[in-house]
Short mmCIF file of C-alpha atoms and ligand atoms in Angstrom, two decimals:
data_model
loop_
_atom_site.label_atom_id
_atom_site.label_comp_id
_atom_site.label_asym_id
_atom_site.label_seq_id
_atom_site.Cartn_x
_atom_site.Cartn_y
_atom_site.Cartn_z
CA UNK A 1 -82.82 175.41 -12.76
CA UNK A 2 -82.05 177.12 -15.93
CA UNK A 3 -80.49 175.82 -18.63
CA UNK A 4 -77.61 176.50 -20.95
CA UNK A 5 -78.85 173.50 -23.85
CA UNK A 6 -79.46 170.31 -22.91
CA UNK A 7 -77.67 171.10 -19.43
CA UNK A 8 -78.64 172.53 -16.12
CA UNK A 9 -77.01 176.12 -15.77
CA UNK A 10 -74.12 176.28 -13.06
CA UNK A 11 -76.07 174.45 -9.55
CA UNK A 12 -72.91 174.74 -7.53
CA UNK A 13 -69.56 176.31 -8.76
CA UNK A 14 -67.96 175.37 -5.44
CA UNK A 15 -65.09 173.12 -5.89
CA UNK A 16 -64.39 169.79 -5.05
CA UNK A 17 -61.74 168.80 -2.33
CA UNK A 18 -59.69 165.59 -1.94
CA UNK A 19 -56.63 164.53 -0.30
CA UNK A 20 -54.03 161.63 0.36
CA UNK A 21 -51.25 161.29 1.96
CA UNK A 22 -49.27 162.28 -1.29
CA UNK A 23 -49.42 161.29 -4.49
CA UNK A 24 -51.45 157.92 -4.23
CA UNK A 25 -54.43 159.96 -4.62
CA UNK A 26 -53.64 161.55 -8.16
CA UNK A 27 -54.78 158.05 -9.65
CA UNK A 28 -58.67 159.24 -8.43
CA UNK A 29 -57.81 163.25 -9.21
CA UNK A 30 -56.76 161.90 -12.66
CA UNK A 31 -60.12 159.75 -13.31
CA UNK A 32 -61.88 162.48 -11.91
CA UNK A 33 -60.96 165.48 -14.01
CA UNK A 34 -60.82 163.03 -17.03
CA UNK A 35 -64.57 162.18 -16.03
CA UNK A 36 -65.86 165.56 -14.78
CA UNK A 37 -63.61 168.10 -16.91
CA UNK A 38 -65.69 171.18 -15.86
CA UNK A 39 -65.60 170.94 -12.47
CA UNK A 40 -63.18 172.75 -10.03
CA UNK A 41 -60.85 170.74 -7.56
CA UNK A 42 -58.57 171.33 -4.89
CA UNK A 43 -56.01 168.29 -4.07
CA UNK A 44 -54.07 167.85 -0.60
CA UNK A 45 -51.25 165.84 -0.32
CA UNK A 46 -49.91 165.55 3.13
CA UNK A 47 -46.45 164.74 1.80
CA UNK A 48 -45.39 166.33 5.14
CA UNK A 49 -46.87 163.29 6.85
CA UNK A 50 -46.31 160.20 4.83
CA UNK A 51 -46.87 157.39 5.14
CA UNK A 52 -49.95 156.89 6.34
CA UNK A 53 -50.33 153.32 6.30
CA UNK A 54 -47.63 152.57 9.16
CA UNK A 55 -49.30 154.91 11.85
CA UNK A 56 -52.05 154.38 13.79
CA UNK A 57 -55.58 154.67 13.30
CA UNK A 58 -56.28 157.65 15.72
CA UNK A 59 -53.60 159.34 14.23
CA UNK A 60 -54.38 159.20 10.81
CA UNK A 61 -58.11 160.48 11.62
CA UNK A 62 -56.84 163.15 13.94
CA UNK A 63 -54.52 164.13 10.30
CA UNK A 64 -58.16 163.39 8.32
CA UNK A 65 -60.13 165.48 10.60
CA UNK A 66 -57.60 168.40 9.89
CA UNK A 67 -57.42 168.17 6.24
CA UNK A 68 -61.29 168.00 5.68
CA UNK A 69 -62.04 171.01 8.29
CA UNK A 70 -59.11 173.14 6.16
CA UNK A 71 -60.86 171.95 3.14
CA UNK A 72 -64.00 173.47 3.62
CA UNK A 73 -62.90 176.18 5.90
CA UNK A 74 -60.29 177.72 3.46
CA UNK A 75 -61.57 176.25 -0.12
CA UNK A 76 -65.48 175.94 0.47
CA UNK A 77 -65.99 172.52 -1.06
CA UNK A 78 -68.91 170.93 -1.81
CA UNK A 79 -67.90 167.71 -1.63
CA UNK A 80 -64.65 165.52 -0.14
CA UNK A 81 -63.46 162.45 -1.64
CA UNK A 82 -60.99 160.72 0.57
CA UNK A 83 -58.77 159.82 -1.95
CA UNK A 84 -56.78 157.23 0.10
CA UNK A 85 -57.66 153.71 1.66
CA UNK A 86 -55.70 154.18 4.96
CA UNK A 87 -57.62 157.85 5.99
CA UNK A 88 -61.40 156.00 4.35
CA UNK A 89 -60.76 152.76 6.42
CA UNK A 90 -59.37 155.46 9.72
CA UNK A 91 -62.03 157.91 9.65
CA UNK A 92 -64.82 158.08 6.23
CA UNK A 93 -67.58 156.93 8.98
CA UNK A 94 -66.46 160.14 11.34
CA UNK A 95 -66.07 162.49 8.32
CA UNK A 96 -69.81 161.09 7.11
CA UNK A 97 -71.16 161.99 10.24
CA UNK A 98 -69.77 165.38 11.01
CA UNK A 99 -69.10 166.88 7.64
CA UNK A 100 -71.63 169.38 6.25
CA UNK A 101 -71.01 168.61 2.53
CA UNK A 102 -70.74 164.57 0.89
CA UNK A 103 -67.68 162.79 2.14
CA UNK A 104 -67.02 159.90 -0.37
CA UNK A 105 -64.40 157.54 0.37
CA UNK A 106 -62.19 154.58 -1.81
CA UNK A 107 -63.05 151.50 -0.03
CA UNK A 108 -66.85 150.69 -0.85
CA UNK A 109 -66.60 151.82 -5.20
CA UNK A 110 -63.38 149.50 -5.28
CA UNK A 111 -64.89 146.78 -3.15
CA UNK A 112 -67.78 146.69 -5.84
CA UNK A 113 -65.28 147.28 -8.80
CA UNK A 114 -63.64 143.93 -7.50
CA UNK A 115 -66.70 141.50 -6.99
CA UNK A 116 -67.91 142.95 -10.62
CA UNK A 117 -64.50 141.76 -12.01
CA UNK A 118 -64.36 138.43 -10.76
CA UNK A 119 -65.48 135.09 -12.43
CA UNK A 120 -64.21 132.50 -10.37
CA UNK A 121 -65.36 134.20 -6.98
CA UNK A 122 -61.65 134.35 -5.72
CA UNK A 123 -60.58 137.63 -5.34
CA UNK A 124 -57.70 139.46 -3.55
CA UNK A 125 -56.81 142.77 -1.94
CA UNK A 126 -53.50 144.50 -1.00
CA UNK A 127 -53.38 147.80 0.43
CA UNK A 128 -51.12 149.60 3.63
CA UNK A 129 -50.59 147.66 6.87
CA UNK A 130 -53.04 150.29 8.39
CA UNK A 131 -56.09 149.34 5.92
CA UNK A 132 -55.69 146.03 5.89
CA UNK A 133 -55.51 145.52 9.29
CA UNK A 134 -58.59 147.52 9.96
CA UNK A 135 -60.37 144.79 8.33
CA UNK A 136 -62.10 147.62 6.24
CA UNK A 137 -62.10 145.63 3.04
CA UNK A 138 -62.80 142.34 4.58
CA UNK A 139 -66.04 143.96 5.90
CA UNK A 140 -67.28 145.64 2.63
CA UNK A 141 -66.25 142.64 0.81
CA UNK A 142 -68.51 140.41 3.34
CA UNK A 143 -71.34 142.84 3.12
CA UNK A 144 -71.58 142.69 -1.05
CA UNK A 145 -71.46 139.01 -0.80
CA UNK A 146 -70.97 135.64 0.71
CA UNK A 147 -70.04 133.91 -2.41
CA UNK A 148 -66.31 135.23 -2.58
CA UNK A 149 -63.20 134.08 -1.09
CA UNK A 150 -61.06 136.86 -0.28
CA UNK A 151 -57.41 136.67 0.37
CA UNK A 152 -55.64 140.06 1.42
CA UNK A 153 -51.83 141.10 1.97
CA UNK A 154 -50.65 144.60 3.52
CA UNK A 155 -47.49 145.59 1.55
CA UNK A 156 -45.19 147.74 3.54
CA UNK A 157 -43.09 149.30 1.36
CA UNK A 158 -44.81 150.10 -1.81
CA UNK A 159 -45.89 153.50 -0.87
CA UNK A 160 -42.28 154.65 0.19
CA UNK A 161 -41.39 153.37 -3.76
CA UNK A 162 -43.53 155.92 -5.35
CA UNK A 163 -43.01 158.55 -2.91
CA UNK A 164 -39.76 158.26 -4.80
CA UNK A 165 -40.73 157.95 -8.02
CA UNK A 166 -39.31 154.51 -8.27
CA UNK A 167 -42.11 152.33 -10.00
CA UNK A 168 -40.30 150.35 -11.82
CA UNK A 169 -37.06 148.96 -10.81
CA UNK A 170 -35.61 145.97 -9.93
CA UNK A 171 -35.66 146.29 -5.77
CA UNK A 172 -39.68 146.93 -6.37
CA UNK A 173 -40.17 144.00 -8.30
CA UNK A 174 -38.18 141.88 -5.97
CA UNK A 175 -40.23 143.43 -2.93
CA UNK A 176 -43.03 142.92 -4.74
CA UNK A 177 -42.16 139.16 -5.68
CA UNK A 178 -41.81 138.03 -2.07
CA UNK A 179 -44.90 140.55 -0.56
CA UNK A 180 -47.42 139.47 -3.47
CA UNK A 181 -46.36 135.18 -3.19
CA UNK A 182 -49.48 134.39 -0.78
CA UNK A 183 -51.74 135.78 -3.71
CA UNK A 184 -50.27 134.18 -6.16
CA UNK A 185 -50.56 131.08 -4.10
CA UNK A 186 -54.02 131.93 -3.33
CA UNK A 187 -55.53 131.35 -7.45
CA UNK A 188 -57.03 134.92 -7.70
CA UNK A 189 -58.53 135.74 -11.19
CA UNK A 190 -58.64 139.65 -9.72
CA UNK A 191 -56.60 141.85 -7.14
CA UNK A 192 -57.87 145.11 -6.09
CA UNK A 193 -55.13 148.04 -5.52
CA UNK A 194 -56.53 148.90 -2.33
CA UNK A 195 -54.23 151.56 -1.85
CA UNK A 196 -54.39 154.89 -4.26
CA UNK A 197 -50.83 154.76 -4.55
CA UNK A 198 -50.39 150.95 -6.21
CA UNK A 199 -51.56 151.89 -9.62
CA UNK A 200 -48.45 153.70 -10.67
CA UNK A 201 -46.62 149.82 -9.88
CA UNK A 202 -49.59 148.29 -12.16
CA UNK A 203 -46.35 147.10 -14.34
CA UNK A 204 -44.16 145.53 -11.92
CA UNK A 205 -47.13 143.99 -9.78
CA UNK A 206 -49.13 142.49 -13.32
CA UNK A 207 -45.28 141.24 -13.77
CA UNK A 208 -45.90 139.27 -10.28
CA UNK A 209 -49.63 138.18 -10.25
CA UNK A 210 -49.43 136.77 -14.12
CA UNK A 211 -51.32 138.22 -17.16
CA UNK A 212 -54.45 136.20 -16.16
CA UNK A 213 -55.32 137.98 -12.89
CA UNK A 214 -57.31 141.31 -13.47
CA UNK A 215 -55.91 144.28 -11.84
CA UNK A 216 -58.77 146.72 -10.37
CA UNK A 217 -58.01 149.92 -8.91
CA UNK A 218 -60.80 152.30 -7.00
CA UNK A 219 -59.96 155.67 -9.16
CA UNK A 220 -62.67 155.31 -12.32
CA UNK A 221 -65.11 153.48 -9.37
CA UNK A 222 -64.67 156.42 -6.76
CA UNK A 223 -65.17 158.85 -9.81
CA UNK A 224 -68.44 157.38 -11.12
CA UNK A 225 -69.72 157.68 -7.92
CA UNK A 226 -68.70 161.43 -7.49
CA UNK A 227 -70.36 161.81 -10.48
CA UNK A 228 -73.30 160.26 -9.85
CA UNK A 229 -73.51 161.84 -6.33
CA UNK A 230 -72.95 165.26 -7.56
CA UNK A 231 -75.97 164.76 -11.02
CA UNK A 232 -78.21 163.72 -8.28
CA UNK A 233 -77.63 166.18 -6.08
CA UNK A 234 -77.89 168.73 -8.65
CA UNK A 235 -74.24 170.05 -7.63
CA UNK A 236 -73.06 169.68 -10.82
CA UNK A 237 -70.78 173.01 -11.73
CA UNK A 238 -72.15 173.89 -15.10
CA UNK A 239 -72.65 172.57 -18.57
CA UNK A 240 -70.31 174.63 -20.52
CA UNK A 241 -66.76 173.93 -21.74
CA UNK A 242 -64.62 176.21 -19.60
CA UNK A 243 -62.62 173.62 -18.29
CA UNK A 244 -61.90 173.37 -14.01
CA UNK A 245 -59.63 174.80 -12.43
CA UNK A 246 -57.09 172.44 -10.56
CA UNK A 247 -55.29 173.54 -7.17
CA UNK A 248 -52.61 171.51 -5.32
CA UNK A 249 -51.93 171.64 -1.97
CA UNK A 250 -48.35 169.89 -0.15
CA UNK A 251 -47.56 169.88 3.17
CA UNK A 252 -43.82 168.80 2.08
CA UNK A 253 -41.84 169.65 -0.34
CA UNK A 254 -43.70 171.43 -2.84
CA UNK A 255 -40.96 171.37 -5.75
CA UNK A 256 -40.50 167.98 -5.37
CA UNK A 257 -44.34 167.46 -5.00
CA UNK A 258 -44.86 169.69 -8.44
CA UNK A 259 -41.89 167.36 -10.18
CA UNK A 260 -42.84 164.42 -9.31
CA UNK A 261 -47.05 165.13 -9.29
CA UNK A 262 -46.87 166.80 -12.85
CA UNK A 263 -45.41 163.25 -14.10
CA UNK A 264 -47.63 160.84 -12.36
CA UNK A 265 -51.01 163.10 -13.28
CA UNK A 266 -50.49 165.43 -16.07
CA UNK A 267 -49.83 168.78 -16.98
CA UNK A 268 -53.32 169.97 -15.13
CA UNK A 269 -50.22 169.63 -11.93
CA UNK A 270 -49.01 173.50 -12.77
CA UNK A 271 -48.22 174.50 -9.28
CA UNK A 272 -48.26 173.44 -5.76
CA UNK A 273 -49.11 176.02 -3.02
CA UNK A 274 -47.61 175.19 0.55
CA UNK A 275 -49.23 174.36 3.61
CA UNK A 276 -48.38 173.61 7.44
CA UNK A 277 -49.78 172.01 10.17
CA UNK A 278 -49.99 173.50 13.56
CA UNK A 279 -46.57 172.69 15.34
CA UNK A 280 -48.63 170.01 17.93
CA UNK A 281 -49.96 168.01 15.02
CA UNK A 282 -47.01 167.44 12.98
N1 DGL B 301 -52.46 156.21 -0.71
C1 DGL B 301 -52.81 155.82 0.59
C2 DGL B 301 -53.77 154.69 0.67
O1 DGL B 301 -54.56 154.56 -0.24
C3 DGL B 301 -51.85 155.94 1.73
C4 DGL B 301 -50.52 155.40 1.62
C5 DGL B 301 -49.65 155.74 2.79
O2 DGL B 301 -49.45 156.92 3.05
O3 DGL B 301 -49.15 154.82 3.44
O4 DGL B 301 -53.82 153.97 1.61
#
């Protein structure tokens, strides 16, 4: 390709699309666009539809399905990152195998962020009802390495807190206290936020697990490997400074989803255009 300096000239200006079921996955859209500043994205948060994590499996890969095919019918991407646990453990394997563009999910660049961070081989997880029960973790986990023991623990609940913006007060802290005492109990020295929405409570759940247990989230992971995927892929969007251009997407409330967004990610969270379901889906 040509080049514009050291860099290879614009290989493929199409954005890139990812989506949660609200705001969870603004933890990856933030290490994204901090990591790749140039490159275009369009976000989907299916605020209409939270919480994920409570709902069944089917159902949340019927909702994945949707979101992916409106991603690349209306927005063209070039790549989806499925920027929650619950939809990766539900339906990444389906996406992989239908989608015509890279589908990267959470679950495998956090399970390797965790067994990286540990030095006493005892690890934890937490994440939605739906992804821990799907034994998603467990079986990444298992497949990096026999020499861990890994405790897990679904907490119900958390998502709903941020949802509201509440990531700090005393009822979280309290649910958090009685959800998080098996891990506690369990000696971790690292606990992986397997859900995209448990960073924002990094506070109140480092209050719970103690100072000495490492806190991992998938965001930076998931972005490296975008990164990586789209260098070697030579999808990269160009080498000059113009800056990308960040879309939002809600399928609830998009005031409240432009409020609330623009203080959990940044100022890049401008506006929020609105989008529906078809009646039967919703
Ligand atoms: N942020 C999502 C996850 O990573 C989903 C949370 C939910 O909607 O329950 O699992």
């Amino acid at each position: 390709p040509a080049t514009v300096g050291e860099y290879p000239h614009t290989v493929d200006s199409r954005p890139i699309g990812m989506f949660d079921s609200g705001f969870g996955g603004l933890t990856v859209a933030r290490a994204l666009i901090d990591l790749l500043p140039n490159e275009d994205l369009v976000y989907v948060g299916d605020t209409g539809r939270y919480p994920y994590g409570p709902r069944d499996l089917g159902e949340v890969r019927e909702f994945a399905l949707e979101i992916t095919e409106h991603l690349l019918s209306t927005h063209d991407v070039k790549m989806v990152v499925v920027a929650c646990n619950t939809a990766s453990a539900a339906a990444l394997d389906e996406l992989q195998k239908i989608t015509p563009v890279p589908v990267i999910g959470v679950i495998e660049p956090g399970a390797a962020a965790l067994l990286d961070a540990t030095r006493s081989g005892r690890v934890g997880v937490i994440g939605t009802v739906g992804t821990i029960g799907s034994g998603a973790y467990q079986r990444a986990v298992a497949q990096n390495s026999d020499a861990v023991e890994l405790s897990c623990a679904a907490c119900p609940g958390f998502v709903e807190f941020v949802e509201r913006g509440e990531t700090d007060s005393e009822q979280v802290h309290v649910l958090a206290e009685r959800l998080l005492a098996p891990l506690v109990d369990a000696d971790i020295d690292s606990l992986l936020l397997g859900c995209t929405h448990y960073p924002f409570l990094a506070r109140t759940i480092s209050d719970v697990m103690g100072r000495g247990v490492v806190l991992v989230d998938s965001a930076d992971a998931t972005a490296f490997c975008v990164s990586d995927m789209l260098r070697s892929g030579d999808a990269l969007r160009d080498g000059t400074d113009r800056g990308g251009v960040h879309q939002f997407e809600s399928s609830g409330d998009i005031e409240a989803f432009r409020a609330l967004g623009r203080q959990l990610l940044g100022p890049e969270l401008d506006e929020v255009a609105a989008l529906s379901w078809p009646e039967a889906r919703s």
